[in-house]
Tab-separated table of C-alpha atoms in Angstrom:
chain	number	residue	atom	x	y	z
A	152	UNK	CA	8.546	102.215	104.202
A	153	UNK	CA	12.267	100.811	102.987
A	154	UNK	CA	14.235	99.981	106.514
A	155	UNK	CA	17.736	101.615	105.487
A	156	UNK	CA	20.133	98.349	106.348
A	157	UNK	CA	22.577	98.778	109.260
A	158	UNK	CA	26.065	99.838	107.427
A	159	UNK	CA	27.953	96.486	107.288
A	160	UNK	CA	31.338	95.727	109.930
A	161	UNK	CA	34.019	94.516	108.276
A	162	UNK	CA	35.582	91.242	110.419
A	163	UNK	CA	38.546	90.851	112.218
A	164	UNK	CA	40.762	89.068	109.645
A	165	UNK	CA	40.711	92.052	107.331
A	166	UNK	CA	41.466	95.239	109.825
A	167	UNK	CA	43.738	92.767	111.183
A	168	UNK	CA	45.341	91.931	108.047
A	169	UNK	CA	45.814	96.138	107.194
A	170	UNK	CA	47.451	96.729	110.123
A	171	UNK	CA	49.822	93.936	109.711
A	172	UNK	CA	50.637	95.238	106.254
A	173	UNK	CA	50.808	98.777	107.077
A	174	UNK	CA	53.283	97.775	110.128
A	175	UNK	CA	55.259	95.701	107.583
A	176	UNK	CA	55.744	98.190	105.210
A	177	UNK	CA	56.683	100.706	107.817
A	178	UNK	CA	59.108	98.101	109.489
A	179	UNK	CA	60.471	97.285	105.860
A	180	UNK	CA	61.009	100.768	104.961
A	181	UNK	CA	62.346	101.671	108.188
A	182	UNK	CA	64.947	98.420	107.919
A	183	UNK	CA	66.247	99.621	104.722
A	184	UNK	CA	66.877	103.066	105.566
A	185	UNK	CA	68.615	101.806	109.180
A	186	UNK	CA	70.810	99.332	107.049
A	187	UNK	CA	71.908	101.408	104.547
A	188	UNK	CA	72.812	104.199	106.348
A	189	UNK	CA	74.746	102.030	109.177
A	190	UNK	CA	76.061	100.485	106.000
A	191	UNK	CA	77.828	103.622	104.997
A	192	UNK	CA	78.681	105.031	108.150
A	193	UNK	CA	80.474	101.707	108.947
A	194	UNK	CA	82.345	101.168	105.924
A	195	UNK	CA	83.866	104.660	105.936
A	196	UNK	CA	85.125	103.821	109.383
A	197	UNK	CA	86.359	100.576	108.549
A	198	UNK	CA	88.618	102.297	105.246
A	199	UNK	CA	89.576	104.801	108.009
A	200	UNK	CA	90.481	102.312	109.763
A	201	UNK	CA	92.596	99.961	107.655
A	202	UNK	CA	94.604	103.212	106.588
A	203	UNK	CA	95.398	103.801	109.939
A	204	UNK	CA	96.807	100.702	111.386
A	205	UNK	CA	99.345	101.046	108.223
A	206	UNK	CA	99.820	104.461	109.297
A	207	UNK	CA	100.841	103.098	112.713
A	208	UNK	CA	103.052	100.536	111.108
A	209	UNK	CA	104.677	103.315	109.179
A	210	UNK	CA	105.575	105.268	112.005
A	211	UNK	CA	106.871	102.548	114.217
A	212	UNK	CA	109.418	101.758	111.930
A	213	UNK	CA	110.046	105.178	110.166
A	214	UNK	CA	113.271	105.651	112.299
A	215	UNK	CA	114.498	102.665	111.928
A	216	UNK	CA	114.104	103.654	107.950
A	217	UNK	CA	115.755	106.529	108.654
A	218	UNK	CA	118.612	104.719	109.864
A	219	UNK	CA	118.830	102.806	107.442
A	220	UNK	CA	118.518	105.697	104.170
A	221	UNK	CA	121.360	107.599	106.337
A	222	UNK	CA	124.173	104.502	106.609
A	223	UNK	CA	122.730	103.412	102.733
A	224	UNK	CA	122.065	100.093	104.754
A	225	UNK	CA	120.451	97.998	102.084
A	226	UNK	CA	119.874	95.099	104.003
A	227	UNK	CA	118.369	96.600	106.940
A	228	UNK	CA	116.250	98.934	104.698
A	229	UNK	CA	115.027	95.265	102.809
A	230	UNK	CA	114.286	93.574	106.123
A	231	UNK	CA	112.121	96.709	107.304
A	232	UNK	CA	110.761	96.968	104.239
A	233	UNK	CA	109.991	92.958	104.217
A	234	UNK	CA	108.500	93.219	107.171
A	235	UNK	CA	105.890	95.897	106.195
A	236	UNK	CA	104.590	93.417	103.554
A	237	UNK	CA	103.898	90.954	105.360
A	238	UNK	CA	100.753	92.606	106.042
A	239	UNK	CA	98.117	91.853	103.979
A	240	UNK	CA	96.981	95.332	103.605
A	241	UNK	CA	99.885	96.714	102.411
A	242	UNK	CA	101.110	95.620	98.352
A	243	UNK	CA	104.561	97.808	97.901
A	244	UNK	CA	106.743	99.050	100.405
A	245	UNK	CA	109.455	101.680	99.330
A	246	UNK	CA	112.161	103.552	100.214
A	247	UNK	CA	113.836	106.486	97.790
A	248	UNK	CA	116.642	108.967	98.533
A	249	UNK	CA	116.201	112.579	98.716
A	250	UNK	CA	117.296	112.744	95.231
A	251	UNK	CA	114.553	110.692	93.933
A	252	UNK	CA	116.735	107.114	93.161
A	253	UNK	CA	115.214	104.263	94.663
A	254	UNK	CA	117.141	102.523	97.886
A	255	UNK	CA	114.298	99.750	98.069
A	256	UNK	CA	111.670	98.250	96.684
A	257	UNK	CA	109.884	95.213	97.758
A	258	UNK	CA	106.172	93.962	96.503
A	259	UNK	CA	104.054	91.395	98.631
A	260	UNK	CA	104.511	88.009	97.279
A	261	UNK	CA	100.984	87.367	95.091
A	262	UNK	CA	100.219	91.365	94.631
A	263	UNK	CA	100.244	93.410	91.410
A	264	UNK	CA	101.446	96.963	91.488
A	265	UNK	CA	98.809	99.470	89.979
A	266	UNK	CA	98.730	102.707	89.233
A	267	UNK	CA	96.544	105.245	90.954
A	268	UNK	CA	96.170	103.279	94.205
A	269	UNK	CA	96.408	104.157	97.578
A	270	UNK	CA	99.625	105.972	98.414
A	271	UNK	CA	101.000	106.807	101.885
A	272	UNK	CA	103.895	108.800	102.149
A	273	UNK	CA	106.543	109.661	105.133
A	274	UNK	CA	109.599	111.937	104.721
A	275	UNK	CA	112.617	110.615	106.565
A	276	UNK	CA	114.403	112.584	108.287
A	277	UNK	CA	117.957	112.560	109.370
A	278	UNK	CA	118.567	111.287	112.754
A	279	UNK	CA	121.201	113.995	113.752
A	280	UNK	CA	119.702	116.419	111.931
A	281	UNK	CA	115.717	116.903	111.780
A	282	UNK	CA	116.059	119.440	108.943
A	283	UNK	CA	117.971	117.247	106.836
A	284	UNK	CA	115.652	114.898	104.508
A	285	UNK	CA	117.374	111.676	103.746
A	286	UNK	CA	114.441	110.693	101.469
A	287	UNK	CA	110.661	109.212	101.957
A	288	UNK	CA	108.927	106.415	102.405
A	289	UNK	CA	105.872	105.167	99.826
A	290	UNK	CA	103.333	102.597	100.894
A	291	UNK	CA	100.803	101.171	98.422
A	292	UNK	CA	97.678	99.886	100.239
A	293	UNK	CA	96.162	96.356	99.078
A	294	UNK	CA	92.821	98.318	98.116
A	295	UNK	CA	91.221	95.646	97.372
A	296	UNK	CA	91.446	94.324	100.656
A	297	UNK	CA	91.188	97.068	102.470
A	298	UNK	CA	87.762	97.381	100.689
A	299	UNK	CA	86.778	93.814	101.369
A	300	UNK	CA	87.262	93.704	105.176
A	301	UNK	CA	85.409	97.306	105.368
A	302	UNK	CA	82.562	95.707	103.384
A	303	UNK	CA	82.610	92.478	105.599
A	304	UNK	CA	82.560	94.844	108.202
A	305	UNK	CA	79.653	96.952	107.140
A	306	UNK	CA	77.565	93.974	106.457
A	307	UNK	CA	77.787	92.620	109.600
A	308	UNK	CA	76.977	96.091	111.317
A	309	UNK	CA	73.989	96.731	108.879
A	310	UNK	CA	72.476	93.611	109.074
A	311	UNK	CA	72.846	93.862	113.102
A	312	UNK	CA	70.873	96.847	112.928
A	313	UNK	CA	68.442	95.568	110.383
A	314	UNK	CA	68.204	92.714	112.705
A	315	UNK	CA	67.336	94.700	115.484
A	316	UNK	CA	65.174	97.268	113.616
A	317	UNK	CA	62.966	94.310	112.378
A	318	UNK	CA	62.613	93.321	116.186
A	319	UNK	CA	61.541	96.330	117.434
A	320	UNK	CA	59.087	96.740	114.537
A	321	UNK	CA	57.546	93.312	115.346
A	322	UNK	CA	57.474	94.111	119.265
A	323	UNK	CA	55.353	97.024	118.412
A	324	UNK	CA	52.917	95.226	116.233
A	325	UNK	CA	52.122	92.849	118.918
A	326	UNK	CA	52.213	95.440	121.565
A	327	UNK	CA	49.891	97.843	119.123
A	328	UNK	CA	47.587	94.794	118.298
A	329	UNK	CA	46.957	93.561	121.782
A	330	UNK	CA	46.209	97.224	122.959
A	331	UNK	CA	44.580	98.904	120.029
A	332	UNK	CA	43.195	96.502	116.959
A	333	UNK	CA	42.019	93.770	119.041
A	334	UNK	CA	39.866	95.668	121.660
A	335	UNK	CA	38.529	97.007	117.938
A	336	UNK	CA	38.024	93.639	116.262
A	337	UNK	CA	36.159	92.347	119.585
A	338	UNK	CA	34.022	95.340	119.640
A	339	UNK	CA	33.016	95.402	116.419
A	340	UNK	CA	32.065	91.722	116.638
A	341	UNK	CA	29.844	92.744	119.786
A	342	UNK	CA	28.423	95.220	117.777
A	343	UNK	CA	27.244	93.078	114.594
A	344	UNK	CA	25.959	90.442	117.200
A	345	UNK	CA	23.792	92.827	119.137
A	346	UNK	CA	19.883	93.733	117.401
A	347	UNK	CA	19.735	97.070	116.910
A	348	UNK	CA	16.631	98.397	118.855
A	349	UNK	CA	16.754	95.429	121.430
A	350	UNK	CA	18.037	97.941	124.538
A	351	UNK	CA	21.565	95.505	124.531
A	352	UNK	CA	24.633	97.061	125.914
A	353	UNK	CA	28.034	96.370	125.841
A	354	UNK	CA	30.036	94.394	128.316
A	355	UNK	CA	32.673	96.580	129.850
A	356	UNK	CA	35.891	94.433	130.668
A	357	UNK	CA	36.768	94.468	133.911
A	358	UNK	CA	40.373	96.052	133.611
A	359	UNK	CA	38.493	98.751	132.313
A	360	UNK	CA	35.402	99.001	134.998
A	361	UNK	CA	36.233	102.516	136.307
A	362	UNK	CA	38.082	104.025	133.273
């Protein structure tokens, strides 16, 4: 009579070394999706952003523009105007009359003026008379920086996040392979020690005596 062999235990290093690659792929899948979507989310709040501050630069100043397109002040329109260029997210500051003809112009020292960039517009409106339009007010953005402090921005926030999804990932492995595959591994090492037939039992750890 053939004795049918007892069905063969794999060791420790290779369920071991499965769950360490199925938690890595999870962890690495889980990374990219976290940093890619905080990647997005934080770059559209950092364009939102830029835009804004020179939306809050545009009002601050819009009545003194006004002012200044009402008196035809030239040099206090080219000192406002100067002043909004100085900021290195803004590339051409102007002012033009209600009539279309241009009472300023000024371009950031260093910066090109392009077509089809970023345009922000304010009317300006008479200071006597609020229904009276003296003319408007044209802001080019600096796109390109704009752009690059929203991706420096974004970077920084995803890879925070990746940082931090990679962490909790690892916790988890060590947490899931102190409670799960190495009571597994050491059992199934008792198990290929003991001879079948012999009437050997397992030791119960204490910690688990009464479970």
């Amino acid at each position: 009579m053939t004795q049918t062999a007892a069905p063969r235990v794999r060791g420790a290093n290779s369920l071991q070394l499965r769950f360490m690659l199925v938690v890595f792929a999870s962890a690495t899948l889980l990374t990219l999706v976290v940093a890619t979507v905080a990647y997005q989310l934080s770059q559209a709040r950092a364009l939102a952003s830029g835009r804004s501050s020179v939306e809050s630069l545009a009002t601050a100043v819009e009545k003194t523009l006004a002012i200044g397109a009402y008196a035809r002040d030239a040099v206090l329109l080219q000192e406002v105007a100067g002043g909004l260029v100085r900021n290195e997210l803004v590339d051409v500051v102007a002012v033009v009359s209600a009539d279309g003809s241009a009472l300023v112009k000024v371009v950031r020292p260093g910066a090109v003026e392009q077509q089809g960039g970023t345009l922000l517009t304010r009317p300006l409106m008479s200071p006597f008379d609020a229904k009276e339009s003296l003319g408007q007010l044209r802001i080019h953005l600096n796109d390109a920086k704009v752009r690059a402090d929203a991706d420096r921005e974004a970077y920084t926030l995803a890879a925070a996040m990746a940082g931090q999804a990679a962490l909790l990932a690892f916790v988890l492995y060590l947490v899931a392979a102190r409670m799960v595959s190495s009571p597994i591994v050491r059992l199934a090492s008792a198990l290929r020690r003991m001879t079948p037939g012999s009437g050997e039992r397992l030791d119960t750890p204490a910690s688990h005596a009464h479970d």
